[in-house]
């Protein structure tokens, strides 16, 4: 084992411990119990998105519980359901990741001129002579435009959740309904929400389909200036076999090495790695010599840190 590998193992373990502690810290921040650990803007977005999810869930419950005053019902129940959803580390982490994605999308547009919606890769795909590819790109374009607007409003439609997290949100609603003495309305409310849920049409579902359609031509998606944050993040998660949320969290200051190792795992050479770090984390501090680690070694380090 080289000296660089040894240093990387230590730093990845440290970064992994930091990332593992994200959910408990964020729960305290959502309650206003801590201040400086996360950016106020990110915490506000997380709180806002959880509140929006809670409102959608409670409205569905109110309909099937025949609640006469829905505004009063929401006001009385919302905080409790938000706390219940925040207790789910996976769901909370996903929402936190979306907040980080929204902020980075805005930052890249401001400092590097990278459009948050119409990126070069999406533009090329939308102009494809193949109708299926073009239609998929246009659908993603519309979905990404909605995401940018939703981030500004701190909204998160239930239909934009990945299937697993949609299920967890419904479980939180069912448990909350039982505690609030309206458990009988939970089953029909959840059934009605499931009927309208179609993951493949969500923004992340469309992103995954676009990347799978690229096949071996995925290289442009691993350039954030070409693909934009949404497709870049999804592509990096796909190629490195990480959860998308973990990739988004690796954009945080405590995990510069994790992001760099992921980029090497994805096959980026020295220039490509430093270009992406320049765009995403201009002040990144990574181990000297990391760019000399080959892709297989980087992949092994990443798997070792994640316990895979």
PDB file of C-alpha atoms in Angstrom:
ATOM      1  CA  UNK A   1       0.000   0.000   0.000  1.00  0.00           C
ATOM      2  CA  UNK A   2       1.426   3.387  -1.022  1.00  0.00           C
ATOM      3  CA  UNK A   3       1.677   6.387   1.281  1.00  0.00           C
ATOM      4  CA  UNK A   4      -1.038   8.166  -0.725  1.00  0.00           C
ATOM      5  CA  UNK A   5      -3.408   5.204  -0.309  1.00  0.00           C
ATOM      6  CA  UNK A   6      -2.786   5.167   3.438  1.00  0.00           C
ATOM      7  CA  UNK A   7      -3.531   8.876   3.770  1.00  0.00           C
ATOM      8  CA  UNK A   8      -6.647   8.482   1.632  1.00  0.00           C
ATOM      9  CA  UNK A   9      -7.937   5.611   3.779  1.00  0.00           C
ATOM     10  CA  UNK A  10      -7.582   7.736   6.901  1.00  0.00           C
ATOM     11  CA  UNK A  11      -9.234  10.778   5.338  1.00  0.00           C
ATOM     12  CA  UNK A  12     -12.059   8.786   3.757  1.00  0.00           C
ATOM     13  CA  UNK A  13     -12.767   7.151   7.115  1.00  0.00           C
ATOM     14  CA  UNK A  14     -12.894  10.594   8.710  1.00  0.00           C
ATOM     15  CA  UNK A  15     -15.171  11.935   6.000  1.00  0.00           C
ATOM     16  CA  UNK A  16     -17.368   8.851   6.292  1.00  0.00           C
ATOM     17  CA  UNK A  17     -17.793   9.460  10.010  1.00  0.00           C
ATOM     18  CA  UNK A  18     -18.769  13.067   9.327  1.00  0.00           C
ATOM     19  CA  UNK A  19     -21.322  12.059   6.694  1.00  0.00           C
ATOM     20  CA  UNK A  20     -22.749   9.379   8.993  1.00  0.00           C
ATOM     21  CA  UNK A  21     -23.477  12.096  11.540  1.00  0.00           C
ATOM     22  CA  UNK A  22     -25.324  14.350   9.103  1.00  0.00           C
ATOM     23  CA  UNK A  23     -28.865  13.189   9.916  1.00  0.00           C
ATOM     24  CA  UNK A  24     -28.691  13.642  13.728  1.00  0.00           C
ATOM     25  CA  UNK A  25     -27.119  17.085  13.348  1.00  0.00           C
ATOM     26  CA  UNK A  26     -29.699  18.121  10.785  1.00  0.00           C
ATOM     27  CA  UNK A  27     -32.551  17.032  13.062  1.00  0.00           C
ATOM     28  CA  UNK A  28     -31.229  19.377  15.767  1.00  0.00           C
ATOM     29  CA  UNK A  29     -30.892  22.191  13.259  1.00  0.00           C
ATOM     30  CA  UNK A  30     -34.466  21.692  12.085  1.00  0.00           C
ATOM     31  CA  UNK A  31     -35.592  22.183  15.682  1.00  0.00           C
ATOM     32  CA  UNK A  32     -33.397  25.265  15.998  1.00  0.00           C
ATOM     33  CA  UNK A  33     -31.098  23.605  18.554  1.00  0.00           C
ATOM     34  CA  UNK A  34     -27.815  24.360  16.733  1.00  0.00           C
ATOM     35  CA  UNK A  35     -26.542  27.064  14.491  1.00  0.00           C
ATOM     36  CA  UNK A  36     -23.288  27.032  12.601  1.00  0.00           C
ATOM     37  CA  UNK A  37     -22.837  23.467  11.391  1.00  0.00           C
ATOM     38  CA  UNK A  38     -24.860  23.799   8.166  1.00  0.00           C
ATOM     39  CA  UNK A  39     -25.670  26.783   5.985  1.00  0.00           C
ATOM     40  CA  UNK A  40     -28.871  28.499   7.115  1.00  0.00           C
ATOM     41  CA  UNK A  41     -30.127  28.476   3.533  1.00  0.00           C
ATOM     42  CA  UNK A  42     -29.790  24.693   3.252  1.00  0.00           C
ATOM     43  CA  UNK A  43     -31.513  24.067   6.582  1.00  0.00           C
ATOM     44  CA  UNK A  44     -34.342  26.408   5.584  1.00  0.00           C
ATOM     45  CA  UNK A  45     -34.785  24.519   2.321  1.00  0.00           C
ATOM     46  CA  UNK A  46     -34.873  21.166   4.092  1.00  0.00           C
ATOM     47  CA  UNK A  47     -37.431  22.432   6.579  1.00  0.00           C
ATOM     48  CA  UNK A  48     -39.499  23.975   3.788  1.00  0.00           C
ATOM     49  CA  UNK A  49     -39.496  20.797   1.687  1.00  0.00           C
ATOM     50  CA  UNK A  50     -40.458  18.630   4.661  1.00  0.00           C
ATOM     51  CA  UNK A  51     -43.277  21.055   5.438  1.00  0.00           C
ATOM     52  CA  UNK A  52     -44.480  20.848   1.839  1.00  0.00           C
ATOM     53  CA  UNK A  53     -44.449  17.047   1.946  1.00  0.00           C
ATOM     54  CA  UNK A  54     -46.346  17.118   5.231  1.00  0.00           C
ATOM     55  CA  UNK A  55     -48.988  19.434   3.785  1.00  0.00           C
ATOM     56  CA  UNK A  56     -49.588  17.167   0.780  1.00  0.00           C
ATOM     57  CA  UNK A  57     -49.836  14.080   2.978  1.00  0.00           C
ATOM     58  CA  UNK A  58     -52.112  15.703   5.539  1.00  0.00           C
ATOM     59  CA  UNK A  59     -54.426  17.114   2.881  1.00  0.00           C
ATOM     60  CA  UNK A  60     -54.890  13.603   1.498  1.00  0.00           C
ATOM     61  CA  UNK A  61     -55.582  12.341   5.015  1.00  0.00           C
ATOM     62  CA  UNK A  62     -58.028  15.171   5.726  1.00  0.00           C
ATOM     63  CA  UNK A  63     -60.029  14.351   2.598  1.00  0.00           C
ATOM     64  CA  UNK A  64     -60.547  10.731   3.649  1.00  0.00           C
ATOM     65  CA  UNK A  65     -61.094  11.603   7.315  1.00  0.00           C
ATOM     66  CA  UNK A  66     -63.829  14.110   6.394  1.00  0.00           C
ATOM     67  CA  UNK A  67     -62.082  16.859   8.346  1.00  0.00           C
ATOM     68  CA  UNK A  68     -64.284  19.987   8.235  1.00  0.00           C
ATOM     69  CA  UNK A  69     -61.566  22.590   8.875  1.00  0.00           C
ATOM     70  CA  UNK A  70     -58.545  21.473   6.888  1.00  0.00           C
ATOM     71  CA  UNK A  71     -56.480  24.588   7.592  1.00  0.00           C
ATOM     72  CA  UNK A  72     -56.816  24.041  11.338  1.00  0.00           C
ATOM     73  CA  UNK A  73     -56.049  20.340  10.882  1.00  0.00           C
ATOM     74  CA  UNK A  74     -52.837  21.125   8.986  1.00  0.00           C
ATOM     75  CA  UNK A  75     -51.779  23.737  11.527  1.00  0.00           C
ATOM     76  CA  UNK A  76     -52.266  21.286  14.393  1.00  0.00           C
ATOM     77  CA  UNK A  77     -50.682  18.235  12.764  1.00  0.00           C
ATOM     78  CA  UNK A  78     -47.931  19.502  10.464  1.00  0.00           C
ATOM     79  CA  UNK A  79     -45.062  19.835  12.953  1.00  0.00           C
ATOM     80  CA  UNK A  80     -45.678  16.335  14.319  1.00  0.00           C
ATOM     81  CA  UNK A  81     -45.567  14.772  10.858  1.00  0.00           C
ATOM     82  CA  UNK A  82     -42.460  16.783   9.948  1.00  0.00           C
ATOM     83  CA  UNK A  83     -40.724  15.421  13.064  1.00  0.00           C
ATOM     84  CA  UNK A  84     -41.769  11.890  12.151  1.00  0.00           C
ATOM     85  CA  UNK A  85     -40.367  12.215   8.625  1.00  0.00           C
ATOM     86  CA  UNK A  86     -37.174  13.825   9.931  1.00  0.00           C
ATOM     87  CA  UNK A  87     -36.687  10.782  12.171  1.00  0.00           C
ATOM     88  CA  UNK A  88     -36.234   8.703   9.011  1.00  0.00           C
ATOM     89  CA  UNK A  89     -32.541   9.158   8.235  1.00  0.00           C
ATOM     90  CA  UNK A  90     -32.880   8.019   4.632  1.00  0.00           C
ATOM     91  CA  UNK A  91     -35.769  10.326   3.798  1.00  0.00           C
ATOM     92  CA  UNK A  92     -34.155  13.235   5.627  1.00  0.00           C
ATOM     93  CA  UNK A  93     -30.865  12.602   3.822  1.00  0.00           C
ATOM     94  CA  UNK A  94     -32.602  12.608   0.443  1.00  0.00           C
ATOM     95  CA  UNK A  95     -34.274  15.944   1.151  1.00  0.00           C
ATOM     96  CA  UNK A  96     -30.983  17.350   2.435  1.00  0.00           C
ATOM     97  CA  UNK A  97     -29.288  16.188  -0.760  1.00  0.00           C
ATOM     98  CA  UNK A  98     -31.895  17.976  -2.885  1.00  0.00           C
ATOM     99  CA  UNK A  99     -31.273  21.174  -0.924  1.00  0.00           C
ATOM    100  CA  UNK A 100     -27.534  20.881  -1.578  1.00  0.00           C
ATOM    101  CA  UNK A 101     -28.221  20.155  -5.246  1.00  0.00           C
ATOM    102  CA  UNK A 102     -30.423  23.220  -5.551  1.00  0.00           C
ATOM    103  CA  UNK A 103     -27.821  25.445  -3.928  1.00  0.00           C
ATOM    104  CA  UNK A 104     -24.950  24.117  -6.076  1.00  0.00           C
ATOM    105  CA  UNK A 105     -27.055  24.550  -9.222  1.00  0.00           C
ATOM    106  CA  UNK A 106     -27.537  28.225  -8.351  1.00  0.00           C
ATOM    107  CA  UNK A 107     -23.884  28.702  -7.385  1.00  0.00           C
ATOM    108  CA  UNK A 108     -22.583  27.253 -10.656  1.00  0.00           C
ATOM    109  CA  UNK A 109     -24.864  29.502 -12.660  1.00  0.00           C
ATOM    110  CA  UNK A 110     -23.684  32.553 -10.720  1.00  0.00           C
ATOM    111  CA  UNK A 111     -19.942  31.904 -10.684  1.00  0.00           C
ATOM    112  CA  UNK A 112     -19.404  29.829 -13.861  1.00  0.00           C
ATOM    113  CA  UNK A 113     -22.376  30.613 -16.081  1.00  0.00           C
ATOM    114  CA  UNK A 114     -23.551  26.979 -16.126  1.00  0.00           C
ATOM    115  CA  UNK A 115     -27.266  27.095 -16.878  1.00  0.00           C
ATOM    116  CA  UNK A 116     -29.304  25.299 -14.249  1.00  0.00           C
ATOM    117  CA  UNK A 117     -31.776  23.984 -16.834  1.00  0.00           C
ATOM    118  CA  UNK A 118     -30.585  24.035 -20.457  1.00  0.00           C
ATOM    119  CA  UNK A 119     -27.105  22.516 -20.418  1.00  0.00           C
ATOM    120  CA  UNK A 120     -25.090  21.587 -23.544  1.00  0.00           C
ATOM    121  CA  UNK A 121     -25.727  17.859 -23.076  1.00  0.00           C
ATOM    122  CA  UNK A 122     -29.483  18.294 -22.655  1.00  0.00           C
ATOM    123  CA  UNK A 123     -29.544  20.649 -25.630  1.00  0.00           C
ATOM    124  CA  UNK A 124     -27.749  18.071 -27.794  1.00  0.00           C
ATOM    125  CA  UNK A 125     -30.108  15.299 -26.708  1.00  0.00           C
ATOM    126  CA  UNK A 126     -33.174  17.455 -27.312  1.00  0.00           C
ATOM    127  CA  UNK A 127     -31.942  18.049 -30.874  1.00  0.00           C
ATOM    128  CA  UNK A 128     -31.460  14.324 -31.524  1.00  0.00           C
ATOM    129  CA  UNK A 129     -33.054  12.994 -34.724  1.00  0.00           C
ATOM    130  CA  UNK A 130     -34.323  10.015 -32.703  1.00  0.00           C
ATOM    131  CA  UNK A 131     -37.809  10.950 -31.413  1.00  0.00           C
ATOM    132  CA  UNK A 132     -37.554   8.888 -28.220  1.00  0.00           C
ATOM    133  CA  UNK A 133     -34.257  10.488 -27.170  1.00  0.00           C
ATOM    134  CA  UNK A 134     -35.480  13.972 -28.039  1.00  0.00           C
ATOM    135  CA  UNK A 135     -38.783  13.515 -26.194  1.00  0.00           C
ATOM    136  CA  UNK A 136     -37.038  12.181 -23.097  1.00  0.00           C
ATOM    137  CA  UNK A 137     -34.629  15.132 -23.070  1.00  0.00           C
ATOM    138  CA  UNK A 138     -37.472  17.624 -23.455  1.00  0.00           C
ATOM    139  CA  UNK A 139     -39.385  15.965 -20.614  1.00  0.00           C
ATOM    140  CA  UNK A 140     -36.289  16.167 -18.401  1.00  0.00           C
ATOM    141  CA  UNK A 141     -35.764  19.796 -19.405  1.00  0.00           C
ATOM    142  CA  UNK A 142     -39.283  20.693 -18.261  1.00  0.00           C
ATOM    143  CA  UNK A 143     -38.844  18.698 -15.059  1.00  0.00           C
ATOM    144  CA  UNK A 144     -35.513  20.377 -14.275  1.00  0.00           C
ATOM    145  CA  UNK A 145     -37.046  23.816 -14.849  1.00  0.00           C
ATOM    146  CA  UNK A 146     -39.756  22.919 -12.321  1.00  0.00           C
ATOM    147  CA  UNK A 147     -37.106  21.713  -9.856  1.00  0.00           C
ATOM    148  CA  UNK A 148     -35.274  25.046 -10.016  1.00  0.00           C
ATOM    149  CA  UNK A 149     -38.516  26.901  -9.331  1.00  0.00           C
ATOM    150  CA  UNK A 150     -39.502  24.475  -6.573  1.00  0.00           C
ATOM    151  CA  UNK A 151     -36.164  24.973  -4.835  1.00  0.00           C
ATOM    152  CA  UNK A 152     -36.756  28.710  -4.743  1.00  0.00           C
ATOM    153  CA  UNK A 153     -40.175  28.101  -3.176  1.00  0.00           C
ATOM    154  CA  UNK A 154     -38.832  25.277  -0.958  1.00  0.00           C
ATOM    155  CA  UNK A 155     -41.398  22.869  -2.425  1.00  0.00           C
ATOM    156  CA  UNK A 156     -41.102  19.123  -2.996  1.00  0.00           C
ATOM    157  CA  UNK A 157     -43.975  17.343  -4.774  1.00  0.00           C
ATOM    158  CA  UNK A 158     -44.600  13.819  -3.487  1.00  0.00           C
ATOM    159  CA  UNK A 159     -44.399  12.555  -7.056  1.00  0.00           C
ATOM    160  CA  UNK A 160     -40.757  13.643  -7.271  1.00  0.00           C
ATOM    161  CA  UNK A 161     -39.643  11.281  -4.515  1.00  0.00           C
ATOM    162  CA  UNK A 162     -37.889   8.047  -5.502  1.00  0.00           C
ATOM    163  CA  UNK A 163     -40.118   5.026  -4.922  1.00  0.00           C
ATOM    164  CA  UNK A 164     -38.467   3.945  -1.669  1.00  0.00           C
ATOM    165  CA  UNK A 165     -38.752   7.394  -0.118  1.00  0.00           C
ATOM    166  CA  UNK A 166     -42.321   7.813  -1.362  1.00  0.00           C
ATOM    167  CA  UNK A 167     -43.150   4.584   0.486  1.00  0.00           C
ATOM    168  CA  UNK A 168     -41.394   5.857   3.620  1.00  0.00           C
ATOM    169  CA  UNK A 169     -43.381   9.095   3.479  1.00  0.00           C
ATOM    170  CA  UNK A 170     -46.625   7.108   3.304  1.00  0.00           C
ATOM    171  CA  UNK A 171     -45.491   4.962   6.242  1.00  0.00           C
ATOM    172  CA  UNK A 172     -44.841   8.142   8.224  1.00  0.00           C
ATOM    173  CA  UNK A 173     -48.345   9.353   7.372  1.00  0.00           C
ATOM    174  CA  UNK A 174     -49.922   6.044   8.419  1.00  0.00           C
ATOM    175  CA  UNK A 175     -48.075   6.057  11.748  1.00  0.00           C
ATOM    176  CA  UNK A 176     -48.995   9.685  12.323  1.00  0.00           C
ATOM    177  CA  UNK A 177     -52.659   9.047  11.496  1.00  0.00           C
ATOM    178  CA  UNK A 178     -52.782   6.211  14.015  1.00  0.00           C
ATOM    179  CA  UNK A 179     -51.338   8.455  16.716  1.00  0.00           C
ATOM    180  CA  UNK A 180     -53.777  11.234  15.780  1.00  0.00           C
ATOM    181  CA  UNK A 181     -56.835   8.939  16.083  1.00  0.00           C
ATOM    182  CA  UNK A 182     -57.636   9.002  12.376  1.00  0.00           C
ATOM    183  CA  UNK A 183     -55.934   5.765  11.393  1.00  0.00           C
ATOM    184  CA  UNK A 184     -58.989   4.570   9.489  1.00  0.00           C
ATOM    185  CA  UNK A 185     -58.430   7.274   6.896  1.00  0.00           C
ATOM    186  CA  UNK A 186     -54.766   6.430   6.347  1.00  0.00           C
ATOM    187  CA  UNK A 187     -55.286   3.396   4.113  1.00  0.00           C
ATOM    188  CA  UNK A 188     -57.598   5.081   1.567  1.00  0.00           C
ATOM    189  CA  UNK A 189     -55.458   8.244   1.656  1.00  0.00           C
ATOM    190  CA  UNK A 190     -52.285   6.270   0.923  1.00  0.00           C
ATOM    191  CA  UNK A 191     -54.057   4.253  -1.770  1.00  0.00           C
ATOM    192  CA  UNK A 192     -55.180   7.447  -3.503  1.00  0.00           C
ATOM    193  CA  UNK A 193     -51.641   8.840  -3.413  1.00  0.00           C
ATOM    194  CA  UNK A 194     -50.196   5.606  -4.813  1.00  0.00           C
ATOM    195  CA  UNK A 195     -52.600   5.731  -7.756  1.00  0.00           C
ATOM    196  CA  UNK A 196     -51.097   8.991  -8.986  1.00  0.00           C
ATOM    197  CA  UNK A 197     -47.451   8.066  -8.333  1.00  0.00           C
ATOM    198  CA  UNK A 198     -45.302   7.229 -11.364  1.00  0.00           C
ATOM    199  CA  UNK A 199     -41.587   7.227 -10.587  1.00  0.00           C
ATOM    200  CA  UNK A 200     -40.458   6.903 -14.213  1.00  0.00           C
ATOM    201  CA  UNK A 201     -41.937  10.325 -14.979  1.00  0.00           C
ATOM    202  CA  UNK A 202     -40.172  12.052 -12.086  1.00  0.00           C
ATOM    203  CA  UNK A 203     -37.105  14.237 -12.658  1.00  0.00           C
ATOM    204  CA  UNK A 204     -34.728  11.650 -11.227  1.00  0.00           C
ATOM    205  CA  UNK A 205     -36.481   8.859 -13.108  1.00  0.00           C
ATOM    206  CA  UNK A 206     -36.045  10.753 -16.369  1.00  0.00           C
ATOM    207  CA  UNK A 207     -32.394  11.480 -15.531  1.00  0.00           C
ATOM    208  CA  UNK A 208     -31.714   7.785 -14.969  1.00  0.00           C
ATOM    209  CA  UNK A 209     -33.388   6.856 -18.262  1.00  0.00           C
ATOM    210  CA  UNK A 210     -31.355   9.472 -20.139  1.00  0.00           C
ATOM    211  CA  UNK A 211     -28.092   8.135 -18.718  1.00  0.00           C
ATOM    212  CA  UNK A 212     -28.974   4.516 -19.389  1.00  0.00           C
ATOM    213  CA  UNK A 213     -29.765   5.566 -22.947  1.00  0.00           C
ATOM    214  CA  UNK A 214     -26.268   7.010 -23.325  1.00  0.00           C
ATOM    215  CA  UNK A 215     -24.734   3.592 -22.708  1.00  0.00           C
ATOM    216  CA  UNK A 216     -20.963   3.741 -23.148  1.00  0.00           C
ATOM    217  CA  UNK A 217     -21.167   7.390 -24.260  1.00  0.00           C
ATOM    218  CA  UNK A 218     -21.653   8.562 -20.682  1.00  0.00           C
ATOM    219  CA  UNK A 219     -18.437  10.660 -20.546  1.00  0.00           C
ATOM    220  CA  UNK A 220     -20.163  14.032 -21.234  1.00  0.00           C
ATOM    221  CA  UNK A 221     -22.487  13.385 -18.279  1.00  0.00           C
ATOM    222  CA  UNK A 222     -19.411  13.239 -16.022  1.00  0.00           C
ATOM    223  CA  UNK A 223     -18.565  16.854 -16.873  1.00  0.00           C
ATOM    224  CA  UNK A 224     -20.699  19.165 -14.773  1.00  0.00           C
ATOM    225  CA  UNK A 225     -20.185  22.061 -17.194  1.00  0.00           C
ATOM    226  CA  UNK A 226     -21.688  19.907 -19.972  1.00  0.00           C
ATOM    227  CA  UNK A 227     -24.370  17.984 -18.091  1.00  0.00           C
ATOM    228  CA  UNK A 228     -25.397  20.261 -15.235  1.00  0.00           C
ATOM    229  CA  UNK A 229     -25.585  19.245 -11.587  1.00  0.00           C
ATOM    230  CA  UNK A 230     -28.617  16.948 -11.885  1.00  0.00           C
ATOM    231  CA  UNK A 231     -27.296  14.666 -14.622  1.00  0.00           C
ATOM    232  CA  UNK A 232     -23.689  14.893 -13.396  1.00  0.00           C
ATOM    233  CA  UNK A 233     -24.661  13.770  -9.899  1.00  0.00           C
ATOM    234  CA  UNK A 234     -26.839  10.943 -11.192  1.00  0.00           C
ATOM    235  CA  UNK A 235     -24.102   9.797 -13.583  1.00  0.00           C
ATOM    236  CA  UNK A 236     -21.411   9.824 -10.893  1.00  0.00           C
ATOM    237  CA  UNK A 237     -23.674   7.828  -8.574  1.00  0.00           C
ATOM    238  CA  UNK A 238     -24.398   5.324 -11.349  1.00  0.00           C
ATOM    239  CA  UNK A 239     -20.777   4.828 -12.419  1.00  0.00           C
ATOM    240  CA  UNK A 240     -19.375   4.609  -8.875  1.00  0.00           C
ATOM    241  CA  UNK A 241     -22.306   2.562  -7.511  1.00  0.00           C
ATOM    242  CA  UNK A 242     -23.041   5.067  -4.756  1.00  0.00           C
ATOM    243  CA  UNK A 243     -26.333   6.413  -3.500  1.00  0.00           C
ATOM    244  CA  UNK A 244     -27.089   9.703  -5.227  1.00  0.00           C
ATOM    245  CA  UNK A 245     -27.509  11.329  -1.820  1.00  0.00           C
ATOM    246  CA  UNK A 246     -23.964  10.325  -0.847  1.00  0.00           C
ATOM    247  CA  UNK A 247     -22.602  11.949  -4.000  1.00  0.00           C
ATOM    248  CA  UNK A 248     -24.451  15.161  -3.157  1.00  0.00           C
ATOM    249  CA  UNK A 249     -23.181  15.080   0.421  1.00  0.00           C
ATOM    250  CA  UNK A 250     -19.640  14.623  -0.903  1.00  0.00           C
ATOM    251  CA  UNK A 251     -19.909  18.133  -2.337  1.00  0.00           C
ATOM    252  CA  UNK A 252     -19.701  19.324   1.291  1.00  0.00           C
ATOM    253  CA  UNK A 253     -16.456  20.765   2.634  1.00  0.00           C
ATOM    254  CA  UNK A 254     -15.748  17.788   4.909  1.00  0.00           C
ATOM    255  CA  UNK A 255     -15.648  15.295   2.041  1.00  0.00           C
ATOM    256  CA  UNK A 256     -13.336  16.699  -0.653  1.00  0.00           C
ATOM    257  CA  UNK A 257     -11.351  13.481  -0.822  1.00  0.00           C
ATOM    258  CA  UNK A 258     -14.460  11.338  -1.229  1.00  0.00           C
ATOM    259  CA  UNK A 259     -15.534  13.390  -4.241  1.00  0.00           C
ATOM    260  CA  UNK A 260     -12.045  13.236  -5.747  1.00  0.00           C
ATOM    261  CA  UNK A 261     -11.819   9.468  -5.239  1.00  0.00           C
ATOM    262  CA  UNK A 262     -15.257   9.065  -6.838  1.00  0.00           C
ATOM    263  CA  UNK A 263     -14.099  11.057  -9.856  1.00  0.00           C
ATOM    264  CA  UNK A 264     -11.039   8.818 -10.211  1.00  0.00           C
ATOM    265  CA  UNK A 265     -13.282   5.762  -9.846  1.00  0.00           C
ATOM    266  CA  UNK A 266     -15.387   7.134 -12.705  1.00  0.00           C
ATOM    267  CA  UNK A 267     -12.282   7.165 -14.903  1.00  0.00           C
ATOM    268  CA  UNK A 268     -11.453  10.871 -15.007  1.00  0.00           C
ATOM    269  CA  UNK A 269      -7.801  11.618 -15.674  1.00  0.00           C
ATOM    270  CA  UNK A 270      -5.738  14.231 -13.842  1.00  0.00           C
ATOM    271  CA  UNK A 271      -6.961  17.172 -15.913  1.00  0.00           C
ATOM    272  CA  UNK A 272     -10.572  15.994 -15.836  1.00  0.00           C
ATOM    273  CA  UNK A 273     -10.496  15.509 -12.072  1.00  0.00           C
ATOM    274  CA  UNK A 274      -9.093  18.950 -11.370  1.00  0.00           C
ATOM    275  CA  UNK A 275     -11.499  20.582 -13.828  1.00  0.00           C
ATOM    276  CA  UNK A 276     -14.504  19.103 -12.032  1.00  0.00           C
ATOM    277  CA  UNK A 277     -13.127  20.025  -8.614  1.00  0.00           C
ATOM    278  CA  UNK A 278     -12.561  23.569  -9.895  1.00  0.00           C
ATOM    279  CA  UNK A 279     -16.218  23.890 -10.858  1.00  0.00           C
ATOM    280  CA  UNK A 280     -17.754  22.116  -7.864  1.00  0.00           C
ATOM    281  CA  UNK A 281     -15.321  22.960  -5.059  1.00  0.00           C
ATOM    282  CA  UNK A 282     -12.833  25.661  -6.074  1.00  0.00           C
ATOM    283  CA  UNK A 283     -11.264  25.568  -2.591  1.00  0.00           C
ATOM    284  CA  UNK A 284     -11.013  21.761  -2.436  1.00  0.00           C
ATOM    285  CA  UNK A 285      -8.112  20.425  -0.387  1.00  0.00           C
ATOM    286  CA  UNK A 286      -7.288  16.890  -1.503  1.00  0.00           C
ATOM    287  CA  UNK A 287      -4.374  14.551  -0.884  1.00  0.00           C
ATOM    288  CA  UNK A 288      -1.348  15.396  -3.036  1.00  0.00           C
ATOM    289  CA  UNK A 289      -0.783  12.556  -5.488  1.00  0.00           C
ATOM    290  CA  UNK A 290      -4.404  11.403  -5.490  1.00  0.00           C
ATOM    291  CA  UNK A 291      -4.552  11.875  -9.251  1.00  0.00           C
ATOM    292  CA  UNK A 292      -1.857   9.194  -9.551  1.00  0.00           C
ATOM    293  CA  UNK A 293      -4.144   6.560  -8.003  1.00  0.00           C
ATOM    294  CA  UNK A 294      -5.601   4.328 -10.712  1.00  0.00           C
ATOM    295  CA  UNK A 295      -9.333   3.797 -11.146  1.00  0.00           C
ATOM    296  CA  UNK A 296      -9.371   0.273  -9.678  1.00  0.00           C
ATOM    297  CA  UNK A 297      -7.564   1.399  -6.530  1.00  0.00           C
ATOM    298  CA  UNK A 298      -9.893   4.390  -6.189  1.00  0.00           C
ATOM    299  CA  UNK A 299     -12.905   2.101  -6.573  1.00  0.00           C
ATOM    300  CA  UNK A 300     -11.567  -0.246  -3.896  1.00  0.00           C
ATOM    301  CA  UNK A 301     -11.007   2.673  -1.514  1.00  0.00           C
ATOM    302  CA  UNK A 302     -14.550   3.912  -2.077  1.00  0.00           C
ATOM    303  CA  UNK A 303     -16.054   0.458  -1.481  1.00  0.00           C
ATOM    304  CA  UNK A 304     -13.935  -0.020   1.626  1.00  0.00           C
ATOM    305  CA  UNK A 305     -15.069   3.312   3.088  1.00  0.00           C
ATOM    306  CA  UNK A 306     -18.735   2.573   2.388  1.00  0.00           C
ATOM    307  CA  UNK A 307     -18.465  -0.931   3.813  1.00  0.00           C
ATOM    308  CA  UNK A 308     -19.454  -2.571   0.509  1.00  0.00           C
TER     309      UNK A 308
END
